[in-house]
mmCIF file of C-alpha atoms in Angstrom:
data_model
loop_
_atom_site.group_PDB
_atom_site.id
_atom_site.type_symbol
_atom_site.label_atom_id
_atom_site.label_comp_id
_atom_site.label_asym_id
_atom_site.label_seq_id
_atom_site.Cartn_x
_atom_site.Cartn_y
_atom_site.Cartn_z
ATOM 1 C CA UNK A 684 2.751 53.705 58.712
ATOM 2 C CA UNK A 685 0.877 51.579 55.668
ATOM 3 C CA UNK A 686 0.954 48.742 58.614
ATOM 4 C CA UNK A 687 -0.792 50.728 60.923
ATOM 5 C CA UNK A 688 -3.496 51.789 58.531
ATOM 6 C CA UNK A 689 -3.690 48.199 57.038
ATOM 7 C CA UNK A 690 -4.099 46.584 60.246
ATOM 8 C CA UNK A 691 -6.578 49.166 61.440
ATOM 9 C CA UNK A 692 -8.320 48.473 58.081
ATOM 10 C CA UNK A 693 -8.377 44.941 58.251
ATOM 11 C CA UNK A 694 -9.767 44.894 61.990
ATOM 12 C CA UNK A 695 -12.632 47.134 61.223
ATOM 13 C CA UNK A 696 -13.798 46.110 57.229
ATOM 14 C CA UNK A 697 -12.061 42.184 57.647
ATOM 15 C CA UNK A 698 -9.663 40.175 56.109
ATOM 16 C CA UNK A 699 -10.187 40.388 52.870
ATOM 17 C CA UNK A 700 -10.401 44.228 52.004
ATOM 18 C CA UNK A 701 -6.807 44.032 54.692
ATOM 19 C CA UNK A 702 -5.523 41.401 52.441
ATOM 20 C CA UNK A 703 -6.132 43.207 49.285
ATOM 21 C CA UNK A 704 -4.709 46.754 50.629
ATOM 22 C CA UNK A 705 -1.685 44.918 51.968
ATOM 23 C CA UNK A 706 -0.855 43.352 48.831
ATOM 24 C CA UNK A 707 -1.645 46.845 46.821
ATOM 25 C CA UNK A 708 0.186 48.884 48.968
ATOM 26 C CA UNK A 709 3.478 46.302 49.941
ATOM 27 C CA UNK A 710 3.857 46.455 46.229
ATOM 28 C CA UNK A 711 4.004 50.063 45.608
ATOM 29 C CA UNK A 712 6.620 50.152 48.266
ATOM 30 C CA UNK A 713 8.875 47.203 46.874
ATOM 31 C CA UNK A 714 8.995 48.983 43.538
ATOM 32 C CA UNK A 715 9.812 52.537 45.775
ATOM 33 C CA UNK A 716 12.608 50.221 48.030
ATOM 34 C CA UNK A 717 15.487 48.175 47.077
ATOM 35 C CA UNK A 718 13.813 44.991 48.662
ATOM 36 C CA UNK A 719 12.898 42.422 45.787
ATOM 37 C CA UNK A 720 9.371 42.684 44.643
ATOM 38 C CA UNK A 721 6.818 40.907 47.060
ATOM 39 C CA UNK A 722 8.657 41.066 49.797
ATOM 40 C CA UNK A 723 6.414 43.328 51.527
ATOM 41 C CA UNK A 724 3.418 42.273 50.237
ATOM 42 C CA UNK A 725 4.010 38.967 51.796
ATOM 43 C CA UNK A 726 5.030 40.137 55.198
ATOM 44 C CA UNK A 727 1.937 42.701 55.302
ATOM 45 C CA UNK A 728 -0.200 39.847 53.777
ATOM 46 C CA UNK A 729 0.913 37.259 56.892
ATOM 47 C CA UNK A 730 0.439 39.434 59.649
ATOM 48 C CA UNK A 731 -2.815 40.456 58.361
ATOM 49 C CA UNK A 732 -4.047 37.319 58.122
ATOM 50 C CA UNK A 733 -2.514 36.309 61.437
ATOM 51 C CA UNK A 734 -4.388 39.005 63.595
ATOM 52 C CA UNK A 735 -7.616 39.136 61.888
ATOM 53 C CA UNK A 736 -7.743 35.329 62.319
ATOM 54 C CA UNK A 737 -6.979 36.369 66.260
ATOM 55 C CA UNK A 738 -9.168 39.088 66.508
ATOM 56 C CA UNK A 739 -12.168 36.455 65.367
ATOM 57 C CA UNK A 740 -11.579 34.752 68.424
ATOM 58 C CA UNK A 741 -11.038 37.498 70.962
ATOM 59 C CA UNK A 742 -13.467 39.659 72.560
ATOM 60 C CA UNK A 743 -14.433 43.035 70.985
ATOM 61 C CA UNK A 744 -12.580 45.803 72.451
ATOM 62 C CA UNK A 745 -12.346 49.499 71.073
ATOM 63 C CA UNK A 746 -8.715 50.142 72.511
ATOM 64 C CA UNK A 747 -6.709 46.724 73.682
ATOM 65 C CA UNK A 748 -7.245 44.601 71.522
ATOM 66 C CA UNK A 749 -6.091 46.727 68.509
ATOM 67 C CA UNK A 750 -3.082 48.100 69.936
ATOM 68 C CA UNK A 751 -1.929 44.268 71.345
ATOM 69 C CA UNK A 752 -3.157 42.843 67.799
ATOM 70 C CA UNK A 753 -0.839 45.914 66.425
ATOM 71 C CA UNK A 754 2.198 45.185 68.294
ATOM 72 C CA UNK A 755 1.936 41.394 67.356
ATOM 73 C CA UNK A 756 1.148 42.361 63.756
ATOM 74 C CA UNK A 757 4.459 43.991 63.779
ATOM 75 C CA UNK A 758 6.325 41.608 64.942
ATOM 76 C CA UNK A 759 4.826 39.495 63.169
ATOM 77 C CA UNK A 760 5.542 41.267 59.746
ATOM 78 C CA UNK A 761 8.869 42.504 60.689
ATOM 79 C CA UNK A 762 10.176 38.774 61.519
ATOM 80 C CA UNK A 763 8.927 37.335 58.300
ATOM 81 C CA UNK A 764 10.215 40.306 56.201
ATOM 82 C CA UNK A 765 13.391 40.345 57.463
ATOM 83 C CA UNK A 766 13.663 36.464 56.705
ATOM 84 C CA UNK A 767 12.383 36.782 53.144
ATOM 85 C CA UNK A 768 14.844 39.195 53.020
ATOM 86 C CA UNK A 769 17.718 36.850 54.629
ATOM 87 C CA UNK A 770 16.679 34.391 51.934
ATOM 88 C CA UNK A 771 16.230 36.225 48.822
ATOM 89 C CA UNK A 772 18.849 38.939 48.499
ATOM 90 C CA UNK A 773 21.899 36.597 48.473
ATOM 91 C CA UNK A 774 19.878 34.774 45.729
ATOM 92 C CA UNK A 775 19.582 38.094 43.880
ATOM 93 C CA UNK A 776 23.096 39.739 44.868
ATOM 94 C CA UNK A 777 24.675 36.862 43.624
ATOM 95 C CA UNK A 778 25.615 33.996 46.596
ATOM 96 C CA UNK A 779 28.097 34.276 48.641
ATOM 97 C CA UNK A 780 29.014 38.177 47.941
ATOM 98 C CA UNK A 781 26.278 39.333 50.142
ATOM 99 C CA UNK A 782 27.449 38.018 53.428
ATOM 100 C CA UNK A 783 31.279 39.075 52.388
ATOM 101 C CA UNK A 784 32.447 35.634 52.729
ATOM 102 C CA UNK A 785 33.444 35.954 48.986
ATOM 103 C CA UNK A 786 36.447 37.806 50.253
ATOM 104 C CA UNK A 787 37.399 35.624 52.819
ATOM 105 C CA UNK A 788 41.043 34.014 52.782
ATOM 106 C CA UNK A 789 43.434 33.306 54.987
ATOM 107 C CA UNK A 790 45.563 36.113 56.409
ATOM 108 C CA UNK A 791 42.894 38.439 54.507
ATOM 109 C CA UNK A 792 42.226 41.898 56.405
ATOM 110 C CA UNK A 793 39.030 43.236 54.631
ATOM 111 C CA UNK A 794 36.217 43.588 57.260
ATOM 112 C CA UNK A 795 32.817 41.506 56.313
ATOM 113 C CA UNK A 796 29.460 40.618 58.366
ATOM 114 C CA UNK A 797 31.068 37.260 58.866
ATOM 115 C CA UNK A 798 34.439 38.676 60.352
ATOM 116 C CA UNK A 799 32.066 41.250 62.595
ATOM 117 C CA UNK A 800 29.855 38.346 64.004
ATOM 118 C CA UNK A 801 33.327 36.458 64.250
ATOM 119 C CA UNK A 802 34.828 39.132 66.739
ATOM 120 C CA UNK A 803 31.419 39.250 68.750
ATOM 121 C CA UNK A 804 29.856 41.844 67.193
ATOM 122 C CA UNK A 805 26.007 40.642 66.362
ATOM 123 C CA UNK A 806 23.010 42.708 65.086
ATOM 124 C CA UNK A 807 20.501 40.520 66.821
ATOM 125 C CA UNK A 808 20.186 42.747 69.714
ATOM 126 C CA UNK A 809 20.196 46.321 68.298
ATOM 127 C CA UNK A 810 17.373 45.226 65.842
ATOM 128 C CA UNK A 811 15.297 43.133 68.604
ATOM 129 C CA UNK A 812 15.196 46.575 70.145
ATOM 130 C CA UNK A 813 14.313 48.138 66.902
ATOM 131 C CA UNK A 814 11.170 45.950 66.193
ATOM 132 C CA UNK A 815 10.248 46.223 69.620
ATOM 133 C CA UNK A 816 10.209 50.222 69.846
ATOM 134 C CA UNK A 817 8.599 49.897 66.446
ATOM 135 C CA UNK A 818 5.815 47.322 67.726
ATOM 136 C CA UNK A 819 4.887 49.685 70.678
ATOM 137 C CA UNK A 820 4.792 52.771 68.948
ATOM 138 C CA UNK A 821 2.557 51.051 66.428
ATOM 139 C CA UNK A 822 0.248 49.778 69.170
ATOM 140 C CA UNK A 823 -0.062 53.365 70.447
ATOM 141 C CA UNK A 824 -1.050 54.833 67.020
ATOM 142 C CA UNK A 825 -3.557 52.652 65.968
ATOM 143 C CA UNK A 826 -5.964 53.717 68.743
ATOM 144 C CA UNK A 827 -6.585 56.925 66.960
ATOM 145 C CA UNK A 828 -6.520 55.718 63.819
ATOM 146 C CA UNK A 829 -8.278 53.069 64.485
ATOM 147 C CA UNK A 830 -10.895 55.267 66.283
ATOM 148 C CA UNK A 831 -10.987 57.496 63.280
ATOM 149 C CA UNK A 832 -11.570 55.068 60.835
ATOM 150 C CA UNK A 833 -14.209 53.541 62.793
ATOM 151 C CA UNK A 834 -15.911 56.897 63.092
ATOM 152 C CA UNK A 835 -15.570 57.367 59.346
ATOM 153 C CA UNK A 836 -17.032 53.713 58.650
ATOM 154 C CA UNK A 837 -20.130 54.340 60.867
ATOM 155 C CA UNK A 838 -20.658 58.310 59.232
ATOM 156 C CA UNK A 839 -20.463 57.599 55.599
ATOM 157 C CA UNK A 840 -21.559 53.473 55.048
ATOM 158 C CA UNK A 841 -24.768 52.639 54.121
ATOM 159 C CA UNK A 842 -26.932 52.221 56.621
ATOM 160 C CA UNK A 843 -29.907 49.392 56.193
ATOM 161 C CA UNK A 844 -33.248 50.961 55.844
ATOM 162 C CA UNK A 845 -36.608 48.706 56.126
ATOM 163 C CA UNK A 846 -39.704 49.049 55.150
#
């Protein structure tokens, strides 16, 4: 959910109040999660700055373009956080141990990720399916909010007066 308010947050007030709130708030939920610190942060930080860079360059749009900048934003962040992850937990866990190859001998029965991808089992497809459900549910509810907070930035900002 913080994606879909950051992204909606970033498209309407730009990339640096997004940037800021994704930082903030991928922060608060690294110290709430398991994932190392920054993790998040990052990942919400890159695909902020990937779709407001996009969103410079396409035309305005009250209801597409958010939703498609949405689904790529999750993507996007999902990809990048699961890679941070894929990088910096066996750095943390302690090498090997993390993949189970630590336990790997010859003639040894214990079960690991390695023996599971071995025997053709592979959790590239369940969690393709996963990001993608995730993307287009995202892209469906950040046309409200997105609506909302644009109604809420036009009540209560400032509005210009001259003289």
């Amino acid at each position: 959910l913080w994606l879909v308010v950051t992204v909606a947050w970033s498209l309407l007030r730009g990339m640096r109040e997004g940037l800021l709130l994704a930082f903030v708030g991928g922060l608060f939920i690294d110290l709430l999660s398991t994932a190392p610190l920054g993790v998040t942060s990052l990942s919400l930080m890159l695909a902020i700055t990937i779709t407001t860079f996009l969103q410079r360059h396409l035309p305005r749009n009250q209801t597409i373009i958010p939703a498609l900048l949405m689904v790529l934003a999750t993507i996007v962040f999902w990809f990048v956080y699961l890679l941070l992850l894929r990088v910096a937990m066996p750095l943390i866990i302690g090498g090997q141990q993390f993949l189970g190859t630590a336990d790997l001998r010859v003639g040894s029965g214990r079960n690991s990720v390695l023996n599971d991808i071995g025997s053709g089992y592979s959790l590239t497809a369940p969690l393709l399916r996963l990001i993608i459900r995730t993307a287009v549910i995202h892209g469906l509810l950040i046309i409200p909010l997105y609506w909302i907070i644009n109604t809420l930035q036009r009540v209560y900002s400032r509005q210009r007066v001259e003289i």
